[in-house]
PDB file of C-alpha atoms in Angstrom:
ATOM      1  CA  UNK U   1      27.899 -20.369  -1.091  1.00 51.00           C
ATOM      2  CA  UNK U   2      26.325 -17.154   0.082  1.00 46.00           C
ATOM      3  CA  UNK U   3      29.366 -14.514  -0.382  1.00 51.00           C
ATOM      4  CA  UNK U   4      29.622 -16.762  -3.634  1.00 51.00           C
ATOM      5  CA  UNK U   5      26.586 -16.244  -4.872  1.00 45.00           C
ATOM      6  CA  UNK U   6      26.431 -12.222  -3.326  1.00 46.00           C
ATOM      7  CA  UNK U   7      29.516 -12.087  -6.538  1.00 46.00           C
ATOM      8  CA  UNK U   8      27.614 -13.597  -9.332  1.00 45.00           C
ATOM      9  CA  UNK U   9      24.840 -11.383  -8.681  1.00 47.00           C
ATOM     10  CA  UNK U  10      26.579  -8.155  -8.153  1.00 48.00           C
ATOM     11  CA  UNK U  11      28.216  -9.303 -11.470  1.00 44.00           C
ATOM     12  CA  UNK U  12      25.011  -9.305 -13.483  1.00 44.00           C
ATOM     13  CA  UNK U  13      25.090  -5.238 -13.159  1.00 47.00           C
ATOM     14  CA  UNK U  14      28.499  -5.397 -14.841  1.00 42.00           C
ATOM     15  CA  UNK U  15      28.589  -4.187 -18.659  1.00 40.00           C
ATOM     16  CA  UNK U  16      27.527  -0.857 -17.636  1.00 41.00           C
ATOM     17  CA  UNK U  17      30.683   0.891 -18.954  1.00 41.00           C
ATOM     18  CA  UNK U  18      29.354   1.611 -22.686  1.00 45.00           C
ATOM     19  CA  UNK U  19      25.655   2.618 -21.286  1.00 45.00           C
ATOM     20  CA  UNK U  20      24.626   5.674 -23.798  1.00 51.00           C
ATOM     21  CA  UNK U  21      21.719   6.404 -20.537  1.00 76.00           C
ATOM     22  CA  UNK U  22      22.603   6.553 -17.328  1.00 87.00           C
ATOM     23  CA  UNK U  23      19.698   8.202 -15.938  1.00 89.00           C
ATOM     24  CA  UNK U  24      17.751   5.088 -15.226  1.00 93.00           C
ATOM     25  CA  UNK U  25      19.140   2.390 -12.990  1.00 95.00           C
ATOM     26  CA  UNK U  26      16.807  -0.201 -13.964  1.00 95.00           C
ATOM     27  CA  UNK U  27      17.659   0.168 -17.377  1.00 93.00           C
ATOM     28  CA  UNK U  28      21.101   0.005 -16.381  1.00 90.00           C
ATOM     29  CA  UNK U  29      19.975  -3.058 -14.558  1.00 88.00           C
ATOM     30  CA  UNK U  30      18.631  -5.147 -17.169  1.00 88.00           C
ATOM     31  CA  UNK U  31      20.947  -4.141 -20.027  1.00 81.00           C
ATOM     32  CA  UNK U  32      23.960  -5.108 -17.628  1.00 77.00           C
ATOM     33  CA  UNK U  33      22.244  -8.154 -16.440  1.00 79.00           C
ATOM     34  CA  UNK U  34      21.856  -9.499 -20.300  1.00 81.00           C
ATOM     35  CA  UNK U  35      25.296  -8.548 -21.420  1.00 78.00           C
ATOM     36  CA  UNK U  36      26.828 -10.159 -18.418  1.00 76.00           C
ATOM     37  CA  UNK U  37      24.918 -13.516 -18.424  1.00 79.00           C
ATOM     38  CA  UNK U  38      25.751 -13.322 -22.238  1.00 81.00           C
ATOM     39  CA  UNK U  39      29.388 -12.868 -21.416  1.00 81.00           C
ATOM     40  CA  UNK U  40      29.672 -15.548 -18.974  1.00 80.00           C
ATOM     41  CA  UNK U  41      27.995 -18.011 -21.137  1.00 82.00           C
ATOM     42  CA  UNK U  42      30.141 -17.095 -24.435  1.00 86.00           C
ATOM     43  CA  UNK U  43      33.420 -17.124 -22.710  1.00 87.00           C
ATOM     44  CA  UNK U  44      32.922 -20.123 -20.715  1.00 86.00           C
ATOM     45  CA  UNK U  45      36.188 -22.046 -22.314  1.00 90.00           C
ATOM     46  CA  UNK U  46      38.593 -18.746 -21.915  1.00 93.00           C
ATOM     47  CA  UNK U  47      37.355 -18.589 -18.518  1.00 87.00           C
ATOM     48  CA  UNK U  48      38.046 -22.423 -17.668  1.00 87.00           C
ATOM     49  CA  UNK U  49      41.368 -22.046 -19.122  1.00 93.00           C
ATOM     50  CA  UNK U  50      42.514 -19.077 -17.427  1.00 91.00           C
ATOM     51  CA  UNK U  51      40.245 -18.453 -13.881  1.00 85.00           C
ATOM     52  CA  UNK U  52      42.130 -15.192 -13.425  1.00 87.00           C
ATOM     53  CA  UNK U  53      40.547 -14.054 -16.700  1.00 87.00           C
ATOM     54  CA  UNK U  54      37.665 -13.517 -14.262  1.00 83.00           C
ATOM     55  CA  UNK U  55      39.295 -10.493 -12.758  1.00 85.00           C
ATOM     56  CA  UNK U  56      39.678  -8.874 -15.898  1.00 84.00           C
ATOM     57  CA  UNK U  57      36.199  -9.400 -16.816  1.00 79.00           C
ATOM     58  CA  UNK U  58      35.364  -7.877 -13.269  1.00 79.00           C
ATOM     59  CA  UNK U  59      37.721  -4.771 -13.903  1.00 83.00           C
ATOM     60  CA  UNK U  60      36.339  -4.057 -17.613  1.00 82.00           C
ATOM     61  CA  UNK U  61      32.481  -4.904 -17.030  1.00 77.00           C
ATOM     62  CA  UNK U  62      32.006  -4.411 -13.830  1.00 75.00           C
ATOM     63  CA  UNK U  63      34.069  -1.786 -11.581  1.00 79.00           C
ATOM     64  CA  UNK U  64      33.527   1.356 -14.077  1.00 75.00           C
ATOM     65  CA  UNK U  65      29.894   1.171 -12.639  1.00 73.00           C
ATOM     66  CA  UNK U  66      30.161   0.851  -9.183  1.00 85.00           C
ATOM     67  CA  UNK U  67      30.824   3.465  -6.778  1.00 89.00           C
ATOM     68  CA  UNK U  68      34.063   1.821  -5.360  1.00 91.00           C
ATOM     69  CA  UNK U  69      34.986   4.689  -3.645  1.00 93.00           C
ATOM     70  CA  UNK U  70      31.648   5.557  -1.636  1.00 93.00           C
ATOM     71  CA  UNK U  71      31.244   1.605  -1.327  1.00 93.00           C
ATOM     72  CA  UNK U  72      34.497   1.524   0.368  1.00 94.00           C
ATOM     73  CA  UNK U  73      34.236   4.750   2.497  1.00 94.00           C
ATOM     74  CA  UNK U  74      31.108   3.437   4.162  1.00 93.00           C
ATOM     75  CA  UNK U  75      33.037  -0.024   4.486  1.00 92.00           C
ATOM     76  CA  UNK U  76      35.836   2.345   6.583  1.00 89.00           C
ATOM     77  CA  UNK U  77      32.923   4.023   8.009  1.00 84.00           C
ATOM     78  CA  UNK U  78      34.260   5.911  10.634  1.00 84.00           C
ATOM     79  CA  UNK U  79      38.055   5.200  10.068  1.00 87.00           C
ATOM     80  CA  UNK U  80      37.191   7.237   6.675  1.00 90.00           C
ATOM     81  CA  UNK U  81      37.518  10.529   8.291  1.00 91.00           C
ATOM     82  CA  UNK U  82      40.694   9.161  10.277  1.00 92.00           C
ATOM     83  CA  UNK U  83      42.855   8.126   7.381  1.00 94.00           C
ATOM     84  CA  UNK U  84      45.034  10.157   5.510  1.00 95.00           C
ATOM     85  CA  UNK U  85      44.705  11.270   1.898  1.00 96.00           C
ATOM     86  CA  UNK U  86      47.922   9.175   1.434  1.00 97.00           C
ATOM     87  CA  UNK U  87      46.020   6.266   3.690  1.00 96.00           C
ATOM     88  CA  UNK U  88      42.549   6.225   1.611  1.00 95.00           C
ATOM     89  CA  UNK U  89      44.336   6.028  -2.047  1.00 96.00           C
ATOM     90  CA  UNK U  90      46.284   2.929  -0.610  1.00 96.00           C
ATOM     91  CA  UNK U  91      42.693   1.271   1.098  1.00 94.00           C
ATOM     92  CA  UNK U  92      41.053   2.243  -2.349  1.00 95.00           C
ATOM     93  CA  UNK U  93      42.981   0.130  -4.454  1.00 95.00           C
ATOM     94  CA  UNK U  94      43.328  -2.247  -2.177  1.00 92.00           C
ATOM     95  CA  UNK U  95      39.638  -2.572  -1.829  1.00 91.00           C
ATOM     96  CA  UNK U  96      39.773  -2.366  -5.445  1.00 92.00           C
ATOM     97  CA  UNK U  97      41.499  -5.212  -5.786  1.00 91.00           C
ATOM     98  CA  UNK U  98      39.581  -7.167  -3.205  1.00 86.00           C
ATOM     99  CA  UNK U  99      36.596  -6.619  -5.448  1.00 83.00           C
ATOM    100  CA  UNK U 100      37.900  -8.129  -8.457  1.00 84.00           C
ATOM    101  CA  UNK U 101      39.495 -11.040  -6.646  1.00 83.00           C
ATOM    102  CA  UNK U 102      36.275 -11.649  -4.656  1.00 77.00           C
ATOM    103  CA  UNK U 103      33.791 -10.958  -8.250  1.00 73.00           C
ATOM    104  CA  UNK U 104      36.250 -13.003  -9.801  1.00 73.00           C
ATOM    105  CA  UNK U 105      35.673 -15.983  -7.441  1.00 75.00           C
ATOM    106  CA  UNK U 106      32.495 -15.864  -7.692  1.00 71.00           C
ATOM    107  CA  UNK U 107      31.681 -15.789 -11.817  1.00 67.00           C
ATOM    108  CA  UNK U 108      33.559 -19.004 -11.600  1.00 71.00           C
ATOM    109  CA  UNK U 109      30.230 -20.136 -10.664  1.00 72.00           C
ATOM    110  CA  UNK U 110      28.384 -19.463 -13.477  1.00 72.00           C
ATOM    111  CA  UNK U 111      26.607 -22.045 -14.790  1.00 74.00           C
ATOM    112  CA  UNK U 112      23.768 -21.293 -16.740  1.00 75.00           C
ATOM    113  CA  UNK U 113      21.823 -19.567 -14.673  1.00 83.00           C
ATOM    114  CA  UNK U 114      19.011 -16.894 -15.111  1.00 87.00           C
ATOM    115  CA  UNK U 115      17.590 -13.932 -13.796  1.00 87.00           C
ATOM    116  CA  UNK U 116      14.434 -12.182 -13.318  1.00 93.00           C
ATOM    117  CA  UNK U 117      14.485  -8.273 -12.366  1.00 94.00           C
ATOM    118  CA  UNK U 118      12.098  -6.633 -10.503  1.00 95.00           C
ATOM    119  CA  UNK U 119       9.722  -4.312 -12.654  1.00 96.00           C
ATOM    120  CA  UNK U 120      10.496  -0.785 -13.115  1.00 95.00           C
ATOM    121  CA  UNK U 121       9.096   1.508 -10.440  1.00 95.00           C
ATOM    122  CA  UNK U 122       8.815   5.752 -10.489  1.00 94.00           C
ATOM    123  CA  UNK U 123      11.724   6.877  -9.767  1.00 94.00           C
ATOM    124  CA  UNK U 124      10.801  10.353  -8.255  1.00 92.00           C
ATOM    125  CA  UNK U 125      13.265  12.649  -6.746  1.00 93.00           C
ATOM    126  CA  UNK U 126      14.989   8.980  -5.349  1.00 95.00           C
ATOM    127  CA  UNK U 127      18.316   9.293  -5.005  1.00 97.00           C
ATOM    128  CA  UNK U 128      19.095   5.712  -3.812  1.00 97.00           C
ATOM    129  CA  UNK U 129      17.371   3.098  -5.062  1.00 97.00           C
ATOM    130  CA  UNK U 130      16.650  -1.132  -4.582  1.00 96.00           C
ATOM    131  CA  UNK U 131      16.534  -3.103  -7.298  1.00 94.00           C
ATOM    132  CA  UNK U 132      15.363  -6.800  -6.602  1.00 94.00           C
ATOM    133  CA  UNK U 133      16.969  -9.781  -8.638  1.00 88.00           C
ATOM    134  CA  UNK U 134      16.387 -12.992  -8.429  1.00 89.00           C
ATOM    135  CA  UNK U 135      18.869 -15.633  -9.296  1.00 85.00           C
ATOM    136  CA  UNK U 136      17.183 -19.024 -10.592  1.00 89.00           C
ATOM    137  CA  UNK U 137      19.323 -21.756 -10.854  1.00 86.00           C
ATOM    138  CA  UNK U 138      18.205 -24.597 -13.612  1.00 84.00           C
ATOM    139  CA  UNK U 139      18.719 -27.347 -11.010  1.00 83.00           C
ATOM    140  CA  UNK U 140      16.038 -26.923  -8.775  1.00 83.00           C
ATOM    141  CA  UNK U 141      17.344 -24.989  -6.206  1.00 83.00           C
ATOM    142  CA  UNK U 142      15.758 -22.357  -4.587  1.00 88.00           C
ATOM    143  CA  UNK U 143      16.001 -18.643  -6.190  1.00 86.00           C
ATOM    144  CA  UNK U 144      18.356 -16.506  -4.656  1.00 83.00           C
ATOM    145  CA  UNK U 145      17.031 -12.919  -3.750  1.00 86.00           C
ATOM    146  CA  UNK U 146      19.404 -10.251  -4.187  1.00 84.00           C
ATOM    147  CA  UNK U 147      18.654  -6.325  -3.827  1.00 88.00           C
ATOM    148  CA  UNK U 148      20.776  -3.964  -5.885  1.00 88.00           C
ATOM    149  CA  UNK U 149      21.318  -0.689  -3.849  1.00 94.00           C
ATOM    150  CA  UNK U 150      21.933   2.159  -6.618  1.00 96.00           C
ATOM    151  CA  UNK U 151      22.697   5.587  -5.800  1.00 97.00           C
ATOM    152  CA  UNK U 152      22.436   8.369  -7.569  1.00 95.00           C
ATOM    153  CA  UNK U 153      25.996  10.307  -7.941  1.00 88.00           C
ATOM    154  CA  UNK U 154      25.405  13.538  -6.756  1.00 88.00           C
ATOM    155  CA  UNK U 155      28.417  15.083  -9.064  1.00 88.00           C
ATOM    156  CA  UNK U 156      27.573  13.400 -12.337  1.00 87.00           C
ATOM    157  CA  UNK U 157      23.705  12.727 -11.693  1.00 90.00           C
ATOM    158  CA  UNK U 158      24.462   9.004 -13.297  1.00 92.00           C
ATOM    159  CA  UNK U 159      23.585   5.844 -11.107  1.00 95.00           C
ATOM    160  CA  UNK U 160      25.867   3.781 -10.319  1.00 93.00           C
ATOM    161  CA  UNK U 161      25.808   0.674  -7.711  1.00 91.00           C
ATOM    162  CA  UNK U 162      27.538   0.815  -4.013  1.00 91.00           C
ATOM    163  CA  UNK U 163      25.610  -2.437  -2.292  1.00 89.00           C
ATOM    164  CA  UNK U 164      24.195  -5.606  -2.593  1.00 82.00           C
ATOM    165  CA  UNK U 165      22.051  -7.593   0.018  1.00 84.00           C
ATOM    166  CA  UNK U 166      21.649 -11.403  -0.675  1.00 81.00           C
ATOM    167  CA  UNK U 167      19.117 -12.936   1.462  1.00 82.00           C
ATOM    168  CA  UNK U 168      18.776  -9.977   3.855  1.00 86.00           C
ATOM    169  CA  UNK U 169      22.656  -9.866   4.338  1.00 86.00           C
ATOM    170  CA  UNK U 170      24.184  -6.652   3.333  1.00 86.00           C
ATOM    171  CA  UNK U 171      27.577  -6.964   1.653  1.00 85.00           C
ATOM    172  CA  UNK U 172      28.698  -3.015   3.116  1.00 88.00           C
ATOM    173  CA  UNK U 173      27.342  -3.867   6.689  1.00 90.00           C
ATOM    174  CA  UNK U 174      29.191  -7.560   6.573  1.00 87.00           C
ATOM    175  CA  UNK U 175      32.532  -5.659   5.725  1.00 88.00           C
ATOM    176  CA  UNK U 176      31.907  -2.965   7.981  1.00 88.00           C
ATOM    177  CA  UNK U 177      31.299  -5.541  10.585  1.00 89.00           C
ATOM    178  CA  UNK U 178      34.972  -6.978   9.526  1.00 87.00           C
ATOM    179  CA  UNK U 179      36.805  -4.119   9.378  1.00 77.00           C
ATOM    180  CA  UNK U 180      35.359  -2.796  12.829  1.00 75.00           C
ATOM    181  CA  UNK U 181      36.452  -6.444  14.346  1.00 78.00           C
ATOM    182  CA  UNK U 182      40.039  -5.805  13.452  1.00 70.00           C
ATOM    183  CA  UNK U 183      40.685  -2.382  14.379  1.00 60.00           C
ATOM    184  CA  UNK U 184      38.931  -3.688  17.922  1.00 52.00           C
ATOM    185  CA  UNK U 185      41.175  -6.037  17.807  1.00 51.00           C
ATOM    186  CA  UNK U 186      44.217  -3.381  17.799  1.00 50.00           C
ATOM    187  CA  UNK U 187      42.625  -1.454  20.394  1.00 39.00           C
ATOM    188  CA  UNK U 188      41.195  -3.657  23.325  1.00 41.00           C
ATOM    189  CA  UNK U 189      38.514  -2.115  25.248  1.00 36.00           C
TER     190      UNK U 189
END
């Protein structure tokens, strides 16, 4: 359930692809949440008819504004440097496919939740910013606290999301641990 909420919340930052001003992560978060939840609400019939359509939504709306390679490299951790360029390319393609599938599954849970985004704080010279979003269920369940990690791209200067921490659990750290466990299984200690 927590993983699915992770994905639903990360999708709130999805529609950043057409944003004109990518210099402020708070504006991007607000715009993305508004567009994403509006699209989910308006396209429920299509989504129910074709659940794979959610992958399309993720690919079109979310992934252009997530630092997929940066997030993927963080997941690989120390193994990133050991991989050949061809292995990295194959991994990033698989990681992107995983994100499409995982976030698409999470979107399937959408049923008119609302959200509140923390007020904007001065950015100063920050290159990494956490923005808190509360997902509020109309059914009376407790709100879910999500902290989106945004990073200022050192090349483009644009802000992009790369991690989400749901109720204190980081998606990147979780995937790092899964990756490390799999690698350690191949190399007995």
